[in-house]
Amino acid sequence: MKRICSKEIQQFEREHINVVRSISPECMVLLRNEGVLPLGRAGKIALYGSGARNTVKGGTGSGDVNVRHFVNVEEGLRNAGFDITTRAWLDAYDRILDKARREFADELKVKAKTSGMPPFLFFMGKVVPEPDYELPLEGGGDTALYVLARNSGEGTDRADVPGDVRLTETEIRDIRALNDKYEKFILVLNVGGMVDLAPVGDIKAVLLVSQLGVSTGDALADVLLGKAYPSGKLTMTWAGMKAYPSTDGFGDLDDTLYKEGIYVGYRYFDKAGIIPAYPFGYGLGYTAFLVEPKSLKADTETITVTVSVKNTGSFAGKEVVQVYYSAPEGRLDKPYQELAAYAKTKELRPYEEQELSISFATAAMASFDEENASYVLEKGRYYIRVGNCSRNTHIAGAVELDGDAVTERVRRICRESVVEERIPSNEPVSYEGEADEMIRACVIKIEADRIACVGHTYSEDTSDPASGEHILWDDVRNGKRSVKEFVQSLSDENLAYLCIGAYQSADECGAGGVIGNAGMLVAGAAGETTHRLDDIGMESLIMADGPAGLRLSTCYTLGEDGMARSAVMPFSTGLEEYMEIPEMERMKAKMEKQVEEAGENVYYQYGTAIPIGTAIAQSWNEELCGVCGDIVGSEMELFSVNLWLAPGLNIQRSPLCGRNFEYYSEDPVISGNISAAITASVQRHAGCGTTIKHYMCNNQETNRFFSNSVVNERAIREIYLKGFEICVKRAQPHALMTSYNLLNGEHTCSSKALITQVLRNEWGFEGIVMSDWRVTGSMRKNAGKYSSASAAGCVRAGNDIVMPGGDEDKDDILTALNDASHSYTLSRGDLLACAKRVCDMVELLYKR
């Protein structure tokens, strides 16, 4: 393993920080601007709000990144030459917030002691509520900035209450007062998800900065001054919480019913004719664009739209062209429109023009027919729409099929659901002149019987050969023996070890046994594959959390056994306020003693926090995604990490999901394409791979280990699986992580239908599958209606590695090999298939 001893900032950090600053403006979304932005020059500025000093670089939990330093808004403005006139206000707010934090921590400590949960898990994702206060707004200058911050994270969902999704009365009062008082006022949103801005919807300017990692403050200053410009677009519809159909039943401890079916996000708002605060795909810039469709081409395989984009304003900028399709109503109900493809222009100077050709597969417009287990293009006219947001599209032409065309036949999956879906019954959205556009549309006719239908072969590798001769891993590495021969030579016990992660007891590893920090060779890494085969020369795969960069311990020591031991708390986001809990106090004391005994042999590793997933997606720019992936990949090489536990591409079904900041969009096309672009970039680095997650329907954090998502198969395939499918087919990520939750009554990590039938047989996935951490019975017991997952169930489903693993998981697997009464009986062939895929990946990544 590479060791970095210097405390001085490394050259790669400087380079990566500068890159993050340069790309961040493309992730910002300008929601409103009445001639306020850009400011043009630095001067006196009155700075207010929770995010001014306490800027959020990214959410909490495993998605956090431990950095050397990040630039908050106040520092960024000072760096840019602004004279901040509200230091007294900021100091007073800090005192109020500190008091609120102490009170909140005291309250949580009491609850933690009676909860029976480990402190790390109980505190995970908990965020201090925004306090109320009375502070005078006396800053000088003619410009004011109010930075509204919201944080969220793994383990806890958001709430539709003041201080979270809604604004507090204090925030509303101050924002409205500042808007009236100052000639130029900007509301800056330092948030990871939607906030309800209805009470302040008419203010002068609103800029969604999001959470941009290490360079948040500097990047904001660049945009305010016009040195850069925002060109992002929303990837989630913003509206009041009551408008989202997913709000009904969200957070149920046992069963969450996905009653909205395929009508997620804009699909629902369009079909129901509801006007949101800010629609999907929306975003302004410092200039304006004219988007005009020029031509439409279509055949049985591909549809291509050619579009002209002209900058009609006086400022440089980039525009996002979005292509949607409207499928005909047939036997299957259809949304008003669905995103098919998109493209972002280059930077266009004033009055400069660019022509874009945007293509997508004809079969991508097919709907899933549950009755016949197939994807079908129903007879009729498919209108192709072009625009710059979902509520500003116009018909570019149409494709007409003379009959039904089945494009793919599959097997039914995930147990038949019985969710009674609520199809919106209101009049769908429309615009003036739409009927005339339909009449005038150029129509390309296609014969349905000429469209190809894809079929699949469903097979399982469950051969059961006897153990062979003893083979060393060096024989595989040197090409003398195959991976298959090596695996066949192993005992049942060693095969079982390959199918669970490298684990130690708490006594063996100190802090290392904590969830998300089970690494041994790289401090703060989330985990590794087994070390039980070290004696025959087999390496371990090292895994680090994401998806906003690598989450590692910043400071560590090495034991005599060569294992890395964190010398700082593994989760750095606020846990110091809960340190009175004895278990955590002992952990801290042990780490301090490590550092004292290590002397000069203390090592440092600082990662780069890139923008959160939602912010990256808001760029709608796959080239930018590649830049982010390159940052991560180069740091994986530097710190000897093989698998990045990211990208996270779950659908943002509801704004209430506490982990939405890690995810990309409410739309699977964006989620799939963004994750594919990042994956391709990371995997260009030697020995590095991504782990796309969480497969699937991980759409709430409440009781996440035992929550059952109840979803009909059409919604599963068209919405929740589609992004994973796109990523797998475009980029072949080296690994995939299943989710904690159950799907229609079965843990996803134990679903052979999801893992073997769909992922491997239908999509051709070639990598390894791992469980999320601590989902099996070795870690968690029955806490309600549903029990923990089984390690043997994971293996039988084709889930190759149970993470982080434990003795109980090993025993469960070995018992299932010999006990016909076990709930998930196994053959040696089941075990061999999983173990071989793990060994194949070790060989691949270390060969590279």
Coordinates of C-alpha atoms in Angstrom, one line a residue, residues 490-500 530 532-533 810-811 813-814 817 828 831:
L490 CA -10.6 -24.8 -2.5
S491 CA -12.4 -26.3 0.5
D492 CA -16.0 -25.4 1.2
E493 CA -14.8 -23.2 4.1
N494 CA -12.4 -21.2 1.9
L495 CA -15.2 -20.8 -0.7
A496 CA -17.4 -19.5 2.0
Y497 CA -14.8 -17.0 3.1
L498 CA -14.5 -15.7 -0.5
C499 CA -18.2 -15.0 -0.4
I500 CA -18.0 -12.8 2.7
T530 CA -11.3 -11.8 2.5
R532 CA -8.2 -15.8 4.7
L533 CA -6.5 -16.8 1.5
K810 CA -19.8 -18.2 7.2
D811 CA -21.7 -20.7 9.4
I813 CA -23.4 -20.6 4.3
L814 CA -21.8 -23.9 5.3
L817 CA -24.6 -26.7 2.1
R828 CA -21.3 -26.5 -3.9
L831 CA -20.8 -21.4 -3.9

